[in-house]
Coordinates of C-alpha atoms in Angstrom, one line a residue:
X1 CA 103.4 -27.5 35.3
X2 CA 99.3 -27.0 36.8
X3 CA 97.3 -26.4 33.5
X4 CA 94.7 -23.5 34.2
X5 CA 90.7 -23.3 32.9
X6 CA 91.2 -19.9 31.2
X7 CA 87.1 -20.0 31.2
X8 CA 86.6 -21.0 34.4
X9 CA 89.6 -19.5 36.0
X10 CA 90.4 -22.6 38.1
X11 CA 93.3 -25.2 37.7
X12 CA 92.9 -28.3 36.7
X13 CA 91.8 -30.7 39.7
X14 CA 89.5 -27.8 41.4
X15 CA 86.4 -28.8 41.4
X16 CA 83.6 -26.2 40.4
X17 CA 80.9 -25.4 42.3
X18 CA 77.6 -24.8 39.9
X19 CA 75.5 -23.9 42.7
X20 CA 76.8 -21.5 45.0
X21 CA 78.6 -19.9 42.3
X22 CA 76.0 -19.3 39.2
X23 CA 75.8 -16.9 36.5
X24 CA 74.6 -13.8 37.4
X25 CA 71.1 -13.1 35.4
X26 CA 70.5 -11.1 32.8
X27 CA 68.2 -9.1 35.7
X28 CA 71.3 -9.2 38.3
X29 CA 73.4 -8.0 35.2
X30 CA 71.1 -4.7 34.9
X31 CA 70.3 -5.7 31.4
X32 CA 66.0 -5.0 31.6
X33 CA 64.1 -7.7 29.5
X34 CA 60.9 -6.7 27.5
X35 CA 57.5 -8.7 28.6
X36 CA 55.9 -10.6 26.2
X37 CA 52.6 -7.6 25.5
X38 CA 48.8 -9.9 26.1
X39 CA 47.7 -11.4 22.9
X40 CA 44.3 -9.2 21.5
X41 CA 43.6 -11.9 19.6
X42 CA 41.0 -13.1 22.2
X43 CA 39.3 -10.0 21.9
X44 CA 39.7 -10.0 18.4
X45 CA 37.7 -13.8 18.6
X46 CA 35.4 -12.2 20.5
X47 CA 34.7 -9.5 18.8
X48 CA 34.3 -11.6 15.4
X49 CA 32.6 -13.9 16.8
X50 CA 30.0 -10.8 18.4
X51 CA 29.2 -10.3 14.5
X52 CA 29.3 -13.1 13.5
X53 CA 27.1 -15.1 15.1
X54 CA 24.3 -11.7 14.9
X55 CA 24.6 -11.6 10.8
X56 CA 23.6 -15.4 10.8
X57 CA 20.5 -14.7 12.9
X58 CA 19.1 -11.7 11.5
X59 CA 20.1 -12.2 7.2
X60 CA 17.8 -14.6 7.0
X61 CA 15.3 -11.6 8.2
X62 CA 16.8 -8.6 5.4
X63 CA 15.3 -8.7 1.8
X64 CA 16.2 -6.8 -0.8
X65 CA 12.4 -4.1 -2.2
X66 CA 12.4 -2.7 -5.4
X67 CA 10.4 0.5 -6.1
X68 CA 9.0 0.1 -9.6
X69 CA 7.5 3.6 -10.8
X70 CA 6.0 4.0 -14.5
X71 CA 6.8 7.2 -16.3
X72 CA 4.6 7.0 -19.6
X73 CA 5.5 10.5 -20.3
X74 CA 9.3 10.0 -20.2
X75 CA 12.5 8.3 -20.8
X76 CA 11.0 6.1 -23.4
X77 CA 8.6 4.2 -21.5
X78 CA 11.1 2.9 -19.3
X79 CA 10.5 2.5 -16.0
X80 CA 12.5 4.4 -12.8
X81 CA 12.4 3.9 -9.3
X82 CA 15.1 2.2 -7.2
X83 CA 15.4 -0.2 -4.3
X84 CA 16.2 -0.2 -0.6
X85 CA 16.3 -3.2 2.0
X86 CA 13.3 -3.8 5.2
X87 CA 13.0 -6.5 7.5
X88 CA 10.4 -9.7 8.8
X89 CA 9.3 -8.3 12.2
X90 CA 6.7 -11.5 12.1
X91 CA 5.4 -14.7 10.7
X92 CA 2.8 -13.8 8.5
X93 CA 4.8 -11.8 6.4
X94 CA 5.3 -7.8 8.1
X95 CA 8.5 -6.4 6.4
X96 CA 9.6 -2.8 7.8
X97 CA 11.2 -0.4 5.3
X98 CA 11.3 3.5 5.1
X99 CA 8.5 5.5 3.4
X100 CA 11.6 7.0 1.2
X101 CA 12.0 3.6 0.2
X102 CA 8.6 2.9 -1.2
X103 CA 6.8 6.4 -1.4
X104 CA 5.1 6.8 -4.4
X105 CA 6.1 2.9 -6.2
X106 CA 3.2 1.9 -8.5
X107 CA 4.6 -1.8 -7.9
X108 CA 6.8 -3.1 -5.4
X109 CA 9.0 -6.2 -5.9
X110 CA 10.5 -8.2 -2.4
X111 CA 13.3 -10.7 -2.9
X112 CA 13.7 -12.6 0.6
X113 CA 17.2 -14.4 2.0
X114 CA 16.5 -17.5 0.1
X115 CA 16.0 -15.9 -3.0
X116 CA 12.2 -15.8 -3.3
X117 CA 10.1 -13.0 -4.7
X118 CA 6.8 -12.9 -3.5
X119 CA 3.7 -10.7 -4.2
X120 CA 4.1 -7.4 -1.7
X121 CA 1.8 -4.8 -0.7
X122 CA 2.1 -1.6 1.3
X123 CA -0.4 -2.0 4.3
X124 CA 0.8 2.1 5.4
X125 CA 3.4 4.8 5.7
X126 CA 4.2 7.8 7.7
X127 CA 6.6 10.3 5.6
X128 CA 7.0 12.4 8.6
X129 CA 8.8 9.2 10.8
X130 CA 9.9 8.2 7.6
X131 CA 8.8 4.3 8.1
X132 CA 6.6 2.2 6.1
X133 CA 4.8 -1.7 7.0
X134 CA 4.7 -3.9 3.7
X135 CA 2.6 -7.1 4.2
X136 CA 4.5 -10.0 1.7
X137 CA 2.9 -13.8 0.8
X138 CA 5.8 -16.6 1.7
X139 CA 5.7 -19.1 3.5
X140 CA 8.2 -20.5 6.7
X141 CA 9.8 -16.8 7.3
X142 CA 12.1 -16.0 10.2
X143 CA 10.8 -12.5 11.3
X144 CA 13.9 -10.3 13.6
X145 CA 13.7 -10.7 16.8
X146 CA 13.4 -7.0 18.1
X147 CA 15.2 -5.1 21.2
X148 CA 15.0 -2.4 23.2
X149 CA 16.6 1.7 22.2
X150 CA 16.0 2.6 25.9
X151 CA 18.6 0.1 26.5
X152 CA 21.0 1.0 24.2
X153 CA 24.3 2.9 25.4
X154 CA 27.6 5.3 23.6
X155 CA 30.3 2.4 22.3
X156 CA 28.7 -0.4 22.2
X157 CA 29.2 -2.6 19.4
X158 CA 26.6 -2.4 16.5
X159 CA 25.6 -3.8 12.8
X160 CA 24.3 -2.5 9.7
X161 CA 22.7 -5.3 7.5
X162 CA 21.6 -4.5 4.2
X163 CA 21.8 -4.2 0.2
X164 CA 23.7 -1.0 -0.6
X165 CA 24.2 -0.4 -4.0
X166 CA 22.0 -4.1 -5.1
X167 CA 25.0 -6.5 -3.1
X168 CA 22.6 -8.1 -1.4
X169 CA 22.5 -8.9 2.5
X170 CA 25.9 -7.1 2.8
X171 CA 27.3 -6.9 6.9
X172 CA 28.9 -3.5 8.0
X173 CA 30.0 -3.0 11.6
X174 CA 30.7 -0.4 14.4
X175 CA 29.6 1.0 16.8
X176 CA 26.5 3.4 19.3
X177 CA 28.0 7.0 18.4
X178 CA 26.0 8.9 19.7
X179 CA 21.7 8.9 21.1
X180 CA 18.8 11.5 21.4
X181 CA 20.1 13.4 17.8
X182 CA 17.5 15.0 15.6
X183 CA 16.9 14.1 12.0
X184 CA 14.5 16.0 9.8
X185 CA 12.4 14.1 7.7
X186 CA 12.1 14.8 3.8
X187 CA 8.1 16.5 4.8
X188 CA 10.5 18.6 7.0
X189 CA 9.1 17.1 10.4
X190 CA 11.9 16.7 12.7
X191 CA 12.8 13.3 14.2
X192 CA 13.6 13.0 16.9
X193 CA 15.8 9.7 19.5
X194 CA 17.8 9.2 16.3
X195 CA 20.8 6.7 16.6
X196 CA 24.2 8.3 15.4
X197 CA 26.5 5.1 14.4
X198 CA 29.5 4.7 12.3
X199 CA 28.2 1.2 11.0
X200 CA 28.8 2.5 6.8
X201 CA 25.8 2.7 5.5
X202 CA 25.6 3.4 1.9
X203 CA 22.2 3.4 -0.2
X204 CA 20.0 0.3 -0.6
X205 CA 21.0 0.2 3.0
X206 CA 18.3 2.2 3.7
X207 CA 15.1 -0.3 5.7
X208 CA 17.9 -2.6 6.6
X209 CA 18.1 -3.5 10.7
X210 CA 20.6 -2.1 12.9
X211 CA 21.1 -4.5 15.3
X212 CA 23.3 -5.1 18.9
X213 CA 25.5 -8.1 19.7
X214 CA 22.5 -10.4 20.1
X215 CA 21.5 -10.2 17.4
X216 CA 18.6 -7.8 18.1
X217 CA 16.8 -5.1 16.1
X218 CA 17.7 -1.7 17.9
X219 CA 17.2 0.5 15.0
X220 CA 15.7 1.1 11.5
X221 CA 18.9 2.7 9.0
X222 CA 17.7 5.7 7.0
X223 CA 20.2 7.8 6.5
X224 CA 24.1 9.7 6.2
X225 CA 25.7 12.3 5.4
X226 CA 27.4 12.0 1.8
X227 CA 30.9 14.7 2.7
X228 CA 31.1 12.7 5.9
X229 CA 33.0 9.6 6.5
X230 CA 30.7 7.6 9.3
X231 CA 28.3 9.5 10.3
X232 CA 25.1 7.7 9.6
X233 CA 21.8 7.1 11.5
X234 CA 18.8 5.1 12.6
X235 CA 15.0 5.4 13.4
X236 CA 15.2 3.5 17.1
X237 CA 13.2 0.8 17.5
X238 CA 11.3 1.6 20.1
X239 CA 10.1 4.5 17.0
X240 CA 9.8 2.1 14.7
X241 CA 7.7 0.1 17.0
X242 CA 5.0 2.1 18.1
X243 CA 4.7 4.2 14.7
X244 CA 4.1 0.2 12.8
X245 CA 2.0 -0.6 15.0
X246 CA -0.5 2.3 13.9
X247 CA 0.2 1.8 10.5
X248 CA -0.8 -2.5 10.6
X249 CA -3.8 -0.9 11.8
X250 CA -5.3 2.3 10.4
X251 CA -2.6 2.6 7.4
X252 CA -1.1 5.8 8.4
X253 CA -0.1 8.0 11.5
X254 CA -3.3 10.7 12.5
X255 CA -1.6 14.3 13.1
X256 CA -3.6 17.4 13.5
X257 CA -2.4 20.6 11.9
X258 CA -3.8 24.5 11.6
X259 CA -2.4 25.6 7.8
X260 CA 0.3 28.0 8.9
X261 CA 3.4 28.6 7.3
X262 CA 5.8 30.4 9.5
X263 CA 9.6 30.7 10.4
X264 CA 11.6 30.7 13.3
X265 CA 12.2 34.3 14.9
X266 CA 13.7 36.0 17.9
X267 CA 11.3 38.5 20.7
X268 CA 12.5 41.5 21.5
X269 CA 13.5 41.7 25.1
X270 CA 10.8 44.1 25.8
X271 CA 8.2 42.3 25.3
X272 CA 9.1 39.3 26.5
X273 CA 10.0 41.7 30.2
X274 CA 6.5 43.1 29.6
X275 CA 4.0 39.8 28.6
X276 CA 6.0 37.8 31.1
X277 CA 6.8 35.2 28.2
X278 CA 8.3 31.8 29.5
X279 CA 10.6 32.1 25.9
X280 CA 12.3 34.5 23.5
X281 CA 12.0 32.9 20.4
X282 CA 8.7 32.4 18.5
X283 CA 6.7 31.7 15.4
X284 CA 6.2 34.5 12.5
X285 CA 3.1 32.9 11.0
X286 CA 4.0 33.2 6.6
X287 CA 0.9 32.6 5.3
X288 CA -2.5 31.6 6.1
X289 CA -4.0 28.2 4.3
X290 CA -7.7 29.1 3.1
X291 CA -10.4 27.6 5.4
X292 CA -7.5 26.2 7.1
X293 CA -8.2 26.4 11.3
X294 CA -6.5 28.8 11.7
X295 CA -8.1 30.9 9.1
X296 CA -11.1 30.1 11.2
X297 CA -9.7 31.5 14.0
X298 CA -8.0 35.1 12.9
X299 CA -4.3 34.1 12.7
X300 CA -3.3 36.7 10.7
X301 CA 0.2 37.0 8.9
X302 CA 2.6 38.5 10.9
X303 CA 1.3 37.3 13.8
X304 CA 3.5 35.5 16.3
X305 CA 3.1 32.1 18.0
X306 CA 4.5 31.9 21.4
X307 CA 2.1 29.4 23.2
X308 CA -0.4 26.1 22.6
X309 CA -2.3 25.4 25.4
X310 CA -0.3 25.7 28.0
X311 CA 3.1 24.4 26.1
X312 CA 5.4 27.2 25.1
X313 CA 6.2 27.3 21.5
X314 CA 9.9 28.3 20.9
X315 CA 9.8 27.1 17.3
X316 CA 7.9 25.3 14.6
X317 CA 9.0 22.3 16.2
X318 CA 7.8 22.8 19.1
X319 CA 4.3 23.1 17.3
X320 CA 4.4 20.2 15.4
X321 CA 4.7 18.5 18.3
X322 CA 2.1 19.5 20.2
X323 CA -0.2 18.9 16.6
X324 CA -1.1 15.1 17.9
X325 CA -3.6 13.1 17.3
X326 CA -5.2 13.9 20.7
X327 CA -5.9 17.4 19.7
X328 CA -7.5 16.7 16.4
X329 CA -11.2 18.2 16.8
X330 CA -10.5 19.6 20.2
X331 CA -10.8 23.5 21.3
X332 CA -6.9 24.4 22.0
X333 CA -5.9 28.1 23.1
X334 CA -3.6 29.6 20.6
X335 CA -1.4 32.6 22.3
X336 CA -0.1 35.1 20.0
X337 CA 1.9 38.9 20.0
X338 CA 0.3 41.4 17.3
X339 CA 2.5 43.8 17.0
X340 CA 2.3 44.4 20.3
X341 CA -0.4 43.1 21.8
X342 CA -0.8 39.7 23.3
X343 CA -3.9 38.1 22.0
X344 CA -5.4 34.6 22.9
X345 CA -7.3 32.7 20.7
X346 CA -9.5 30.0 20.4
X347 CA -8.7 27.1 17.8
X348 CA -9.8 24.1 16.5
X349 CA -7.5 21.6 14.8
X350 CA -7.8 18.8 11.9
X351 CA -6.3 16.4 10.7
X352 CA -3.6 16.6 8.7
X353 CA -4.3 15.8 4.8
X354 CA -2.1 13.2 3.4
X355 CA 0.6 15.4 1.3
X356 CA 0.6 15.0 -2.1
X357 CA 3.5 15.1 -4.9

């Protein structure tokens, strides 16, 4: 009687060649074996580490600013005001923040990261760029490292640190969404070279630093669009360094003005061709301040400004860009259209006077 092994198909006593007759693999059988997906853990760890290191590096430099306003006529004598953020930029106590955080405050309070509350004074502010510099008096301060906004790239990591709604030293992270945005300040002047980011900002973040993965400040957080999600803005640090330097030196940014109110208008094509104008729009004068440079130059309501010296003026923002410190007291040439005539008026811009509220 022959015993048959039904699992191997061999008769009892037959030797089984396991080497020459291996079991077929799953691949040989036509079965697709899913490959193990590479883990994202190393990337997540690197991202987390970058955010943690940047936050730990900059957080000691971030301060909470409390602006107090006395209102004896209303609110039953109670104090008004608000709060924002700022960051230390020098070991001797210079603090950079937004102008709208401290503007009009009767008293300023600063709370450091370690809980100290030193005295603080406003050195200067510039509402046109929404920047201000404070001086605090305290030892052992940790200034933030300032980077260069010209080296920023869209898509790079952006970390915002501040005190939203009074929650001290809050960190949010995102990316640089866009560069070269323009944003209108509260004074109405257009601010250029604004950084757009999706790092979450909330009321109280204003004036805080926007930093890169190396812990370098690349911007000053300034605004967000309330109905939108993830559209926030920061003033480029290169602009902030320039403005801060003048605020520390003079307490203000000197600009010129000519004393007109205007609005942008399109020019008729016939006028553009006839006068060989370099632009197809101009600045319509809707008001002229008495005893201003514009009034002294003979500018009238209804005139259209199309050129300042050799620069074409297509909008009020173009004129703002020309009215700098360099033109204060300097005789300039204003090209206008009066009805259908092209005229040139000599004008001497004066130093801009501070706004009163």
